[in-house]
Amino acid sequence: MTRAKKTDLVLDGNEVKLRLTAERTKTKQPVHVDWVRFTCNLRNAPTPTIEDLFPLHDGARWSDDVPHVERAARLTELLRDMPDADFAASVQAKALAEQACEALGPEFSVFPEIRKGHDFYRFRWSIVRNEVECGWVGYLSSGDSPRQHAQARTIHCNLYGTACTFASHGFNQRLAAIVERTDATITRVDLALDFFDGFAGGMDRVQADYKAGLMDHHGRTPSCNQVGDWCNGRARSFYFGSKEAGKQTNVYEKGHQLFGPKDDSPWLRVELRYGNKLRVLSSDMLRRPADFFAGASDWHAAMLREAGSQATPEPVRTTQRLAAETICAEVKRNVQWLMDTAAPSIALCFKHLGNTQFIEEILFNKKAPGRLQRFNENEIAGAFDRAFHRVLAPGRGRSGMQLV
């Protein structure tokens, strides 16, 4: 394997910093979504394209661009040779990979070869930037156990930090829409707060904060782990929290990671890593990362303020605390879909059918959407008004609904 030169690492590190700085300036958002993983059922996966459902030998009809034609031809051959039992999963996974690429931006594409899968998936479509993998979509299971039989009915998308760093502005909003459209389960989200010039006290201050109990949450002291050369102050990381509980924070010297441990870069990063063990990760985490970063603990909220930003703290409850909030989350998800997806069609129906006829037809179907059928009318009614106003806020008034 060819080792990267020091100059290559420095150039890459500078580009990473440039991208993150540009994103912060463009979005006015200090917290960066740095890793995303989500899983959807095959029945909810994107519909494949006609070209994938009925692959032709000649890919030239797709484009006159020679590299694109060659790539299309390679994809066509792979799909034509795939067994019938695997075909549907393959083309649906490819469709999801293409949607992920579209969300990330024009620099990303699906690599035109099926590769061996990861994490017990049998195959994967690689998502690449400059022909280097920065994510993947896995499908079909690698074994025959009952658990893997269930996995075979799912498709999994994993987008690395590199993909999120070099994605186009607003990628997190577009990914949130994909998650909601496919009714996917988010299994991991990393939220990063960068201090390019460091912060007062540096890594020694992080250790002191922990010992002073500032990182305690709900009266509990999280476990911690120190990695790196703490004696000489190089390439240090301070972990607190637990992967098993689905919430862990890593505070580390990002400049040393990118430029080498002997570099004098002051760049520090606070990286909050959420997993779906004992927690349900909402798509709102992609839309409003700063709120969920601040909601992790008082210490996280204080660090966000130190970065010069304010947020409305929103914690990610463990499953034991979710019962009272589940109905609100489900109703909010339903209203979000209504406003983002169905609103234009509803507006046309009102315009051309008339209010009375349209409302009569709608109310005739009294069955609640699938995810809300487990709740009674009173529970739904109590949550709907709050959910509606929450979706419209912040800064999205009725004039911004774009119904027609």
mmCIF file of C-alpha atoms in Angstrom:
data_model
loop_
_atom_site.group_PDB
_atom_site.id
_atom_site.type_symbol
_atom_site.label_atom_id
_atom_site.label_comp_id
_atom_site.label_asym_id
_atom_site.label_seq_id
_atom_site.Cartn_x
_atom_site.Cartn_y
_atom_site.Cartn_z
ATOM 1 C CA MET A 1 0.000 0.000 0.000
ATOM 2 C CA THR A 2 1.314 3.447 -0.908
ATOM 3 C CA ARG A 3 1.860 5.707 2.082
ATOM 4 C CA ALA A 4 0.500 9.228 1.890
ATOM 5 C CA LYS A 5 3.164 11.900 1.915
ATOM 6 C CA LYS A 6 3.270 14.467 4.706
ATOM 7 C CA THR A 7 2.558 17.217 2.159
ATOM 8 C CA ASP A 8 -0.517 15.314 0.950
ATOM 9 C CA LEU A 9 -1.854 15.105 4.502
ATOM 10 C CA VAL A 10 -1.286 18.814 5.061
ATOM 11 C CA LEU A 11 -3.042 19.723 1.828
ATOM 12 C CA ASP A 12 -5.942 17.427 2.724
ATOM 13 C CA GLY A 13 -6.131 18.884 6.232
ATOM 14 C CA ASN A 14 -6.199 22.419 4.890
ATOM 15 C CA GLU A 15 -8.984 21.476 2.492
ATOM 16 C CA VAL A 16 -10.976 19.889 5.329
ATOM 17 C CA LYS A 17 -10.655 23.085 7.354
ATOM 18 C CA LEU A 18 -11.598 25.195 4.339
ATOM 19 C CA ARG A 19 -14.708 23.100 3.702
ATOM 20 C CA LEU A 20 -15.834 23.193 7.329
ATOM 21 C CA THR A 21 -15.261 26.928 7.570
ATOM 22 C CA ALA A 22 -17.227 27.535 4.376
ATOM 23 C CA GLU A 23 -20.097 25.375 5.633
ATOM 24 C CA ARG A 24 -20.230 27.263 8.926
ATOM 25 C CA THR A 25 -20.253 30.596 7.108
ATOM 26 C CA LYS A 26 -22.931 29.498 4.640
ATOM 27 C CA THR A 27 -25.307 27.779 7.051
ATOM 28 C CA LYS A 28 -24.625 29.834 10.209
ATOM 29 C CA GLN A 29 -24.511 26.428 11.855
ATOM 30 C CA PRO A 30 -21.497 25.674 14.121
ATOM 31 C CA VAL A 31 -22.256 21.975 14.614
ATOM 32 C CA HIS A 32 -21.317 19.765 11.676
ATOM 33 C CA VAL A 33 -22.957 16.396 10.917
ATOM 34 C CA ASP A 34 -19.884 14.208 10.551
ATOM 35 C CA TRP A 35 -21.163 10.636 10.109
ATOM 36 C CA VAL A 36 -24.555 9.136 9.291
ATOM 37 C CA ARG A 37 -25.832 5.568 9.165
ATOM 38 C CA PHE A 38 -29.431 4.505 8.537
ATOM 39 C CA THR A 39 -31.357 1.355 7.651
ATOM 40 C CA CYS A 40 -34.632 0.960 5.775
ATOM 41 C CA ASN A 41 -36.782 -2.021 4.882
ATOM 42 C CA LEU A 42 -36.729 -3.219 1.280
ATOM 43 C CA ARG A 43 -40.436 -2.450 0.931
ATOM 44 C CA ASN A 44 -39.697 1.212 1.715
ATOM 45 C CA ALA A 45 -36.522 1.517 -0.350
ATOM 46 C CA PRO A 46 -36.443 3.838 -3.395
ATOM 47 C CA THR A 47 -37.998 2.689 -6.652
ATOM 48 C CA PRO A 48 -35.295 1.669 -9.147
ATOM 49 C CA THR A 49 -34.945 3.447 -12.469
ATOM 50 C CA ILE A 50 -36.167 1.993 -15.742
ATOM 51 C CA GLU A 51 -32.548 1.530 -16.834
ATOM 52 C CA ASP A 52 -31.866 -0.629 -13.779
ATOM 53 C CA LEU A 53 -35.108 -2.584 -13.928
ATOM 54 C CA PHE A 54 -34.609 -3.341 -17.629
ATOM 55 C CA PRO A 55 -30.838 -3.126 -18.212
ATOM 56 C CA LEU A 56 -29.729 -2.888 -21.832
ATOM 57 C CA HIS A 57 -26.458 -4.006 -23.356
ATOM 58 C CA ASP A 58 -25.805 -0.555 -24.743
ATOM 59 C CA GLY A 59 -25.450 2.127 -22.079
ATOM 60 C CA ALA A 60 -24.981 4.852 -24.707
ATOM 61 C CA ARG A 61 -28.620 5.861 -24.494
ATOM 62 C CA TRP A 62 -27.941 7.220 -20.984
ATOM 63 C CA SER A 63 -25.397 9.834 -22.012
ATOM 64 C CA ASP A 64 -23.062 10.912 -24.775
ATOM 65 C CA ASP A 65 -20.268 11.389 -22.235
ATOM 66 C CA VAL A 66 -17.738 8.574 -22.768
ATOM 67 C CA PRO A 67 -16.785 7.901 -19.110
ATOM 68 C CA HIS A 68 -20.468 7.877 -18.180
ATOM 69 C CA VAL A 69 -21.248 5.470 -21.024
ATOM 70 C CA GLU A 70 -18.486 3.122 -19.891
ATOM 71 C CA ARG A 71 -19.736 3.219 -16.319
ATOM 72 C CA ALA A 72 -23.318 2.592 -17.445
ATOM 73 C CA ALA A 73 -22.194 -0.397 -19.511
ATOM 74 C CA ARG A 74 -20.371 -1.931 -16.531
ATOM 75 C CA LEU A 75 -23.393 -1.464 -14.276
ATOM 76 C CA THR A 76 -25.632 -2.978 -16.940
ATOM 77 C CA GLU A 77 -23.528 -6.127 -17.214
ATOM 78 C CA LEU A 78 -23.503 -6.594 -13.441
ATOM 79 C CA LEU A 79 -27.263 -6.272 -13.175
ATOM 80 C CA ARG A 80 -27.946 -8.563 -16.140
ATOM 81 C CA ASP A 81 -25.820 -11.332 -14.601
ATOM 82 C CA MET A 82 -27.362 -11.110 -11.127
ATOM 83 C CA PRO A 83 -29.637 -14.003 -10.009
ATOM 84 C CA ASP A 84 -33.331 -13.184 -9.911
ATOM 85 C CA ALA A 85 -33.506 -13.679 -6.136
ATOM 86 C CA ASP A 86 -30.880 -10.978 -5.599
ATOM 87 C CA PHE A 87 -31.892 -8.591 -8.358
ATOM 88 C CA ALA A 88 -34.599 -6.601 -6.537
ATOM 89 C CA ALA A 89 -32.424 -5.945 -3.493
ATOM 90 C CA SER A 90 -29.496 -4.969 -5.684
ATOM 91 C CA VAL A 91 -31.341 -2.399 -7.791
ATOM 92 C CA GLN A 92 -33.141 -0.950 -4.768
ATOM 93 C CA ALA A 93 -29.822 -0.602 -2.942
ATOM 94 C CA LYS A 94 -28.331 1.048 -6.010
ATOM 95 C CA ALA A 95 -31.270 3.466 -6.154
ATOM 96 C CA LEU A 96 -30.701 4.382 -2.499
ATOM 97 C CA ALA A 97 -26.974 4.862 -3.148
ATOM 98 C CA GLU A 98 -27.762 7.176 -6.060
ATOM 99 C CA GLN A 99 -30.153 9.204 -3.913
ATOM 100 C CA ALA A 100 -27.475 9.478 -1.222
ATOM 101 C CA CYS A 101 -25.002 10.709 -3.858
ATOM 102 C CA GLU A 102 -27.520 13.278 -5.049
ATOM 103 C CA ALA A 103 -27.948 14.487 -1.471
ATOM 104 C CA LEU A 104 -24.188 14.726 -0.957
ATOM 105 C CA GLY A 105 -23.534 16.663 -4.149
ATOM 106 C CA PRO A 106 -22.106 16.440 -7.676
ATOM 107 C CA GLU A 107 -18.658 15.247 -6.538
ATOM 108 C CA PHE A 108 -20.119 11.869 -5.481
ATOM 109 C CA SER A 109 -21.122 8.838 -7.533
ATOM 110 C CA VAL A 110 -21.853 5.122 -7.252
ATOM 111 C CA PHE A 111 -18.836 2.956 -8.097
ATOM 112 C CA PRO A 112 -19.775 0.720 -11.062
ATOM 113 C CA GLU A 113 -18.852 -2.607 -9.469
ATOM 114 C CA ILE A 114 -20.590 -4.590 -6.770
ATOM 115 C CA ARG A 115 -18.238 -5.189 -3.862
ATOM 116 C CA LYS A 116 -18.183 -7.529 -0.896
ATOM 117 C CA GLY A 117 -20.379 -6.229 1.882
ATOM 118 C CA HIS A 118 -19.596 -4.983 5.385
ATOM 119 C CA ASP A 119 -21.312 -5.476 8.744
ATOM 120 C CA PHE A 120 -22.861 -8.825 7.776
ATOM 121 C CA TYR A 121 -24.312 -7.545 4.500
ATOM 122 C CA ARG A 122 -23.334 -9.764 1.582
ATOM 123 C CA PHE A 123 -22.831 -7.018 -1.028
ATOM 124 C CA ARG A 124 -22.373 -3.267 -1.140
ATOM 125 C CA TRP A 125 -22.544 -0.417 -3.635
ATOM 126 C CA SER A 126 -19.672 1.947 -2.899
ATOM 127 C CA ILE A 127 -20.244 5.690 -2.790
ATOM 128 C CA VAL A 128 -17.073 7.341 -4.064
ATOM 129 C CA ARG A 129 -15.482 10.764 -4.381
ATOM 130 C CA ASN A 130 -12.485 10.951 -6.702
ATOM 131 C CA GLU A 131 -12.827 7.155 -7.026
ATOM 132 C CA VAL A 132 -12.169 6.706 -3.280
ATOM 133 C CA GLU A 133 -14.881 5.096 -1.162
ATOM 134 C CA CYS A 134 -16.448 7.438 1.383
ATOM 135 C CA GLY A 135 -19.637 5.498 2.041
ATOM 136 C CA TRP A 136 -21.603 2.444 0.984
ATOM 137 C CA VAL A 137 -25.047 0.901 0.756
ATOM 138 C CA GLY A 138 -25.222 -2.738 1.834
ATOM 139 C CA TYR A 139 -27.845 -5.346 0.963
ATOM 140 C CA LEU A 140 -28.601 -9.059 1.432
ATOM 141 C CA SER A 141 -27.210 -10.953 4.420
ATOM 142 C CA SER A 142 -23.931 -12.827 4.576
ATOM 143 C CA GLY A 143 -25.357 -15.727 6.627
ATOM 144 C CA ASP A 144 -28.428 -17.843 7.272
ATOM 145 C CA SER A 145 -29.141 -17.172 10.944
ATOM 146 C CA PRO A 146 -32.643 -15.951 11.897
ATOM 147 C CA ARG A 147 -31.206 -12.548 12.717
ATOM 148 C CA GLN A 148 -29.563 -12.288 9.308
ATOM 149 C CA HIS A 149 -32.760 -13.407 7.596
ATOM 150 C CA ALA A 150 -34.310 -10.269 9.034
ATOM 151 C CA GLN A 151 -31.293 -8.231 7.942
ATOM 152 C CA ALA A 152 -31.708 -9.535 4.383
ATOM 153 C CA ARG A 153 -35.000 -7.639 4.217
ATOM 154 C CA THR A 154 -33.210 -4.335 4.834
ATOM 155 C CA ILE A 155 -30.834 -1.959 3.071
ATOM 156 C CA HIS A 156 -28.210 -0.047 5.019
ATOM 157 C CA CYS A 157 -26.522 3.257 4.127
ATOM 158 C CA ASN A 158 -23.247 4.258 5.813
ATOM 159 C CA LEU A 159 -21.768 7.691 5.041
ATOM 160 C CA TYR A 160 -18.299 8.295 6.472
ATOM 161 C CA GLY A 161 -16.969 11.532 7.876
ATOM 162 C CA THR A 162 -15.184 12.196 4.580
ATOM 163 C CA ALA A 163 -18.473 12.153 2.688
ATOM 164 C CA CYS A 164 -20.090 14.545 5.155
ATOM 165 C CA THR A 165 -17.087 16.879 5.177
ATOM 166 C CA PHE A 166 -16.897 17.252 1.402
ATOM 167 C CA ALA A 167 -20.651 17.222 0.765
ATOM 168 C CA SER A 168 -22.452 20.240 -0.657
ATOM 169 C CA HIS A 169 -24.069 22.682 1.754
ATOM 170 C CA GLY A 170 -27.461 21.474 2.995
ATOM 171 C CA PHE A 171 -26.648 17.778 2.550
ATOM 172 C CA ASN A 172 -27.910 17.026 6.057
ATOM 173 C CA GLN A 173 -31.356 18.434 5.212
ATOM 174 C CA ARG A 174 -31.482 16.333 2.051
ATOM 175 C CA LEU A 175 -30.422 13.198 3.940
ATOM 176 C CA ALA A 176 -33.139 13.850 6.527
ATOM 177 C CA ALA A 177 -35.703 13.872 3.705
ATOM 178 C CA ILE A 178 -34.412 10.497 2.449
ATOM 179 C CA VAL A 179 -34.611 9.029 5.951
ATOM 180 C CA GLU A 180 -38.207 10.199 6.321
ATOM 181 C CA ARG A 181 -39.230 9.181 2.804
ATOM 182 C CA THR A 182 -37.933 5.615 3.308
ATOM 183 C CA ASP A 183 -39.152 5.383 6.921
ATOM 184 C CA ALA A 184 -35.573 4.517 7.840
ATOM 185 C CA THR A 185 -34.041 3.961 11.263
ATOM 186 C CA ILE A 186 -30.985 6.099 11.973
ATOM 187 C CA THR A 187 -28.366 3.942 13.678
ATOM 188 C CA ARG A 188 -25.565 6.480 14.057
ATOM 189 C CA VAL A 189 -25.080 10.248 13.926
ATOM 190 C CA ASP A 190 -21.871 12.078 14.794
ATOM 191 C CA LEU A 191 -22.144 15.783 15.638
ATOM 192 C CA ALA A 192 -18.880 17.759 15.607
ATOM 193 C CA LEU A 193 -18.104 21.179 17.080
ATOM 194 C CA ASP A 194 -14.759 22.536 15.854
ATOM 195 C CA PHE A 195 -12.585 25.110 17.611
ATOM 196 C CA PHE A 196 -10.114 25.944 14.869
ATOM 197 C CA ASP A 197 -8.106 28.182 17.227
ATOM 198 C CA GLY A 198 -8.584 25.951 20.250
ATOM 199 C CA PHE A 199 -10.391 26.917 23.454
ATOM 200 C CA ALA A 200 -9.272 28.202 26.827
ATOM 201 C CA GLY A 201 -7.338 25.582 28.796
ATOM 202 C CA GLY A 202 -7.140 23.136 25.888
ATOM 203 C CA MET A 203 -7.063 19.407 26.532
ATOM 204 C CA ASP A 204 -5.871 19.853 30.119
ATOM 205 C CA ARG A 205 -9.027 21.868 30.772
ATOM 206 C CA VAL A 206 -11.143 18.975 29.396
ATOM 207 C CA GLN A 207 -9.607 16.609 31.921
ATOM 208 C CA ALA A 208 -10.118 19.166 34.700
ATOM 209 C CA ASP A 209 -13.775 19.658 33.719
ATOM 210 C CA TYR A 210 -14.329 15.929 34.018
ATOM 211 C CA LYS A 211 -12.713 15.723 37.451
ATOM 212 C CA ALA A 212 -14.774 18.707 38.599
ATOM 213 C CA GLY A 213 -17.981 16.870 37.674
ATOM 214 C CA LEU A 214 -18.935 19.278 34.888
ATOM 215 C CA MET A 215 -19.586 16.376 32.520
ATOM 216 C CA ASP A 216 -21.919 14.613 34.957
ATOM 217 C CA HIS A 217 -25.429 14.124 33.591
ATOM 218 C CA HIS A 218 -28.563 13.476 35.650
ATOM 219 C CA GLY A 219 -26.348 13.000 38.684
ATOM 220 C CA ARG A 220 -24.205 10.323 37.030
ATOM 221 C CA THR A 221 -20.523 10.517 36.185
ATOM 222 C CA PRO A 222 -19.835 9.035 32.732
ATOM 223 C CA SER A 223 -16.947 6.655 32.227
ATOM 224 C CA CYS A 224 -13.839 8.132 30.604
ATOM 225 C CA ASN A 225 -10.824 7.024 28.608
ATOM 226 C CA GLN A 226 -7.673 8.921 27.652
ATOM 227 C CA VAL A 227 -5.758 8.115 24.459
ATOM 228 C CA GLY A 228 -2.576 9.627 23.041
ATOM 229 C CA ASP A 229 0.604 11.179 24.408
ATOM 230 C CA TRP A 230 -0.694 13.075 27.432
ATOM 231 C CA CYS A 231 2.758 13.392 28.978
ATOM 232 C CA ASN A 232 4.060 15.441 26.034
ATOM 233 C CA GLY A 233 0.763 16.988 24.995
ATOM 234 C CA ARG A 234 0.476 15.425 21.527
ATOM 235 C CA ALA A 235 -2.358 13.720 19.611
ATOM 236 C CA ARG A 236 -4.548 13.501 22.699
ATOM 237 C CA SER A 237 -8.138 12.278 22.884
ATOM 238 C CA PHE A 238 -10.478 12.317 25.876
ATOM 239 C CA TYR A 239 -13.495 10.019 25.625
ATOM 240 C CA PHE A 240 -16.450 10.142 27.990
ATOM 241 C CA GLY A 241 -19.758 8.349 27.822
ATOM 242 C CA SER A 242 -20.473 4.898 26.462
ATOM 243 C CA LYS A 243 -21.120 3.322 23.078
ATOM 244 C CA GLU A 244 -23.237 0.719 24.842
ATOM 245 C CA ALA A 245 -25.544 3.478 26.100
ATOM 246 C CA GLY A 246 -25.617 5.107 22.660
ATOM 247 C CA LYS A 247 -23.896 8.365 23.604
ATOM 248 C CA GLN A 248 -20.165 9.000 23.647
ATOM 249 C CA THR A 249 -18.117 12.178 23.254
ATOM 250 C CA ASN A 250 -14.548 12.380 22.008
ATOM 251 C CA VAL A 251 -12.640 15.623 22.546
ATOM 252 C CA TYR A 252 -9.418 15.484 20.559
ATOM 253 C CA GLU A 253 -6.662 17.415 18.871
ATOM 254 C CA LYS A 254 -7.998 17.465 15.335
ATOM 255 C CA GLY A 255 -5.018 19.436 14.036
ATOM 256 C CA HIS A 256 -2.624 16.725 15.192
ATOM 257 C CA GLN A 257 -4.807 14.074 13.545
ATOM 258 C CA LEU A 258 -4.716 15.836 10.177
ATOM 259 C CA PHE A 259 -1.275 17.442 10.151
ATOM 260 C CA GLY A 260 0.703 15.069 12.371
ATOM 261 C CA PRO A 261 1.374 14.965 16.137
ATOM 262 C CA LYS A 262 4.397 17.286 15.856
ATOM 263 C CA ASP A 263 2.398 20.062 14.209
ATOM 264 C CA ASP A 264 1.514 23.056 16.377
ATOM 265 C CA SER A 265 -2.066 23.381 15.096
ATOM 266 C CA PRO A 266 -4.413 24.528 17.900
ATOM 267 C CA TRP A 267 -7.469 22.946 16.253
ATOM 268 C CA LEU A 268 -9.618 21.034 18.768
ATOM 269 C CA ARG A 269 -12.821 19.124 18.075
ATOM 270 C CA VAL A 270 -15.664 18.043 20.346
ATOM 271 C CA GLU A 271 -17.325 15.096 18.612
ATOM 272 C CA LEU A 272 -20.592 13.747 20.002
ATOM 273 C CA ARG A 273 -21.419 10.262 18.758
ATOM 274 C CA TYR A 274 -24.988 9.006 19.064
ATOM 275 C CA GLY A 275 -25.987 5.391 18.368
ATOM 276 C CA ASN A 276 -29.390 3.718 18.447
ATOM 277 C CA LYS A 277 -28.551 1.407 21.331
ATOM 278 C CA LEU A 278 -31.174 2.272 23.957
ATOM 279 C CA ARG A 279 -32.157 5.361 21.940
ATOM 280 C CA VAL A 280 -34.300 6.409 18.990
ATOM 281 C CA LEU A 281 -32.444 8.833 16.734
ATOM 282 C CA SER A 282 -34.721 11.344 15.043
ATOM 283 C CA SER A 283 -34.194 12.763 11.562
ATOM 284 C CA ASP A 284 -34.385 16.151 13.276
ATOM 285 C CA MET A 285 -30.846 15.475 14.473
ATOM 286 C CA LEU A 286 -29.777 16.004 10.870
ATOM 287 C CA ARG A 287 -31.912 19.107 10.485
ATOM 288 C CA ARG A 288 -31.000 20.759 13.808
ATOM 289 C CA PRO A 289 -27.659 19.298 14.946
ATOM 290 C CA ALA A 290 -26.833 22.193 17.298
ATOM 291 C CA ASP A 291 -30.001 21.643 19.355
ATOM 292 C CA PHE A 292 -29.195 17.981 19.885
ATOM 293 C CA PHE A 293 -25.549 18.748 20.595
ATOM 294 C CA ALA A 294 -26.586 21.215 23.299
ATOM 295 C CA GLY A 295 -29.111 18.704 24.648
ATOM 296 C CA ALA A 296 -26.467 16.081 25.400
ATOM 297 C CA SER A 297 -25.477 17.731 28.712
ATOM 298 C CA ASP A 298 -24.878 21.068 30.382
ATOM 299 C CA TRP A 299 -21.195 20.732 29.448
ATOM 300 C CA HIS A 300 -22.025 20.368 25.750
ATOM 301 C CA ALA A 301 -24.340 23.377 25.901
ATOM 302 C CA ALA A 302 -21.574 25.400 27.597
ATOM 303 C CA MET A 303 -19.066 24.438 24.892
ATOM 304 C CA LEU A 304 -21.545 25.512 22.221
ATOM 305 C CA ARG A 305 -21.932 28.877 23.913
ATOM 306 C CA GLU A 306 -18.146 29.140 24.095
ATOM 307 C CA ALA A 307 -18.132 28.695 20.314
ATOM 308 C CA GLY A 308 -20.382 31.747 20.115
ATOM 309 C CA SER A 309 -23.647 29.977 19.360
ATOM 310 C CA GLN A 310 -26.997 29.537 21.055
ATOM 311 C CA ALA A 311 -29.340 26.577 20.637
ATOM 312 C CA THR A 312 -32.477 25.114 22.161
ATOM 313 C CA PRO A 313 -31.206 22.012 23.973
ATOM 314 C CA GLU A 314 -32.997 18.852 22.873
ATOM 315 C CA PRO A 315 -31.912 15.642 24.586
ATOM 316 C CA VAL A 316 -32.059 12.195 22.992
ATOM 317 C CA ARG A 317 -33.836 10.176 25.637
ATOM 318 C CA THR A 318 -32.993 6.593 26.442
ATOM 319 C CA THR A 319 -35.779 4.139 25.627
ATOM 320 C CA GLN A 320 -36.876 3.984 29.248
ATOM 321 C CA ARG A 321 -37.828 7.681 29.037
ATOM 322 C CA LEU A 322 -39.395 7.563 25.593
ATOM 323 C CA ALA A 323 -42.910 6.319 26.372
ATOM 324 C CA ALA A 324 -44.379 9.758 27.071
ATOM 325 C CA GLU A 325 -42.642 11.314 24.061
ATOM 326 C CA THR A 326 -43.325 8.646 21.436
ATOM 327 C CA ILE A 327 -46.736 9.939 20.358
ATOM 328 C CA CYS A 328 -45.343 13.473 19.957
ATOM 329 C CA ALA A 329 -42.465 12.201 17.841
ATOM 330 C CA GLU A 330 -44.721 10.119 15.599
ATOM 331 C CA VAL A 331 -47.234 12.922 15.082
ATOM 332 C CA LYS A 332 -44.423 15.390 14.373
ATOM 333 C CA ARG A 333 -42.997 12.972 11.791
ATOM 334 C CA ASN A 334 -46.422 12.682 10.161
ATOM 335 C CA VAL A 335 -46.889 16.462 10.020
ATOM 336 C CA GLN A 336 -43.345 16.922 8.666
ATOM 337 C CA TRP A 337 -44.167 14.501 5.814
ATOM 338 C CA LEU A 338 -47.453 16.320 5.189
ATOM 339 C CA MET A 339 -45.788 19.723 4.852
ATOM 340 C CA ASP A 340 -42.723 18.569 2.915
ATOM 341 C CA THR A 341 -44.294 16.010 0.573
ATOM 342 C CA ALA A 342 -48.077 16.151 0.406
ATOM 343 C CA ALA A 343 -48.764 19.899 0.734
ATOM 344 C CA PRO A 344 -48.541 20.746 -3.008
ATOM 345 C CA SER A 345 -51.002 17.964 -3.916
ATOM 346 C CA ILE A 346 -53.406 18.976 -1.150
ATOM 347 C CA ALA A 347 -53.321 22.584 -2.365
ATOM 348 C CA LEU A 348 -54.267 21.475 -5.890
ATOM 349 C CA CYS A 349 -57.160 19.375 -4.571
ATOM 350 C CA PHE A 350 -58.525 22.313 -2.605
ATOM 351 C CA LYS A 351 -58.183 24.520 -5.674
ATOM 352 C CA HIS A 352 -59.864 22.234 -8.207
ATOM 353 C CA LEU A 353 -62.248 20.055 -6.161
ATOM 354 C CA GLY A 354 -63.590 22.665 -3.790
ATOM 355 C CA ASN A 355 -63.294 22.592 -0.029
ATOM 356 C CA THR A 356 -66.519 20.681 0.695
ATOM 357 C CA GLN A 357 -66.022 17.818 -1.755
ATOM 358 C CA PHE A 358 -62.365 17.409 -0.858
ATOM 359 C CA ILE A 359 -62.919 17.414 2.912
ATOM 360 C CA GLU A 360 -65.797 14.932 2.634
ATOM 361 C CA GLU A 361 -63.626 12.529 0.659
ATOM 362 C CA ILE A 362 -60.724 12.864 3.090
ATOM 363 C CA LEU A 363 -62.824 12.425 6.230
ATOM 364 C CA PHE A 364 -64.510 9.359 4.736
ATOM 365 C CA ASN A 365 -61.228 7.516 5.301
ATOM 366 C CA LYS A 366 -61.002 7.489 9.094
ATOM 367 C CA LYS A 367 -58.089 5.077 9.294
ATOM 368 C CA ALA A 368 -54.943 6.617 10.807
ATOM 369 C CA PRO A 369 -51.542 6.272 9.092
ATOM 370 C CA GLY A 370 -49.721 3.054 9.916
ATOM 371 C CA ARG A 371 -47.304 4.437 12.478
ATOM 372 C CA LEU A 372 -50.136 6.217 14.350
ATOM 373 C CA GLN A 373 -52.611 3.324 14.471
ATOM 374 C CA ARG A 374 -51.297 2.160 17.853
ATOM 375 C CA PHE A 375 -52.493 5.414 19.472
ATOM 376 C CA ASN A 376 -56.078 6.497 20.217
ATOM 377 C CA GLU A 377 -57.786 9.639 18.934
ATOM 378 C CA ASN A 378 -57.316 11.574 22.169
ATOM 379 C CA GLU A 379 -53.579 10.894 22.230
ATOM 380 C CA ILE A 380 -53.185 11.977 18.610
ATOM 381 C CA ALA A 381 -55.345 15.084 19.059
ATOM 382 C CA GLY A 382 -53.287 16.226 22.020
ATOM 383 C CA ALA A 383 -50.037 16.053 20.067
ATOM 384 C CA PHE A 384 -51.127 17.373 16.661
ATOM 385 C CA ASP A 385 -51.364 21.090 17.407
ATOM 386 C CA ARG A 386 -47.938 21.147 19.101
ATOM 387 C CA ALA A 387 -46.406 19.161 16.262
ATOM 388 C CA PHE A 388 -47.852 21.429 13.575
ATOM 389 C CA HIS A 389 -46.518 24.631 15.119
ATOM 390 C CA ARG A 390 -43.171 22.989 15.771
ATOM 391 C CA VAL A 391 -42.800 21.970 12.122
ATOM 392 C CA LEU A 392 -43.630 25.488 10.935
ATOM 393 C CA ALA A 393 -41.071 26.999 13.326
ATOM 394 C CA PRO A 394 -38.447 28.275 13.261
ATOM 395 C CA GLY A 395 -38.791 30.907 10.568
ATOM 396 C CA ARG A 396 -41.098 28.911 8.359
ATOM 397 C CA GLY A 397 -44.404 30.709 8.272
ATOM 398 C CA ARG A 398 -47.404 29.848 6.200
ATOM 399 C CA SER A 399 -46.116 32.034 3.412
ATOM 400 C CA GLY A 400 -43.105 29.721 3.123
ATOM 401 C CA MET A 401 -45.089 26.507 2.643
ATOM 402 C CA GLN A 402 -45.006 26.721 -1.152
ATOM 403 C CA LEU A 403 -48.231 24.780 -1.583
ATOM 404 C CA VAL A 404 -48.696 25.664 -5.244
#
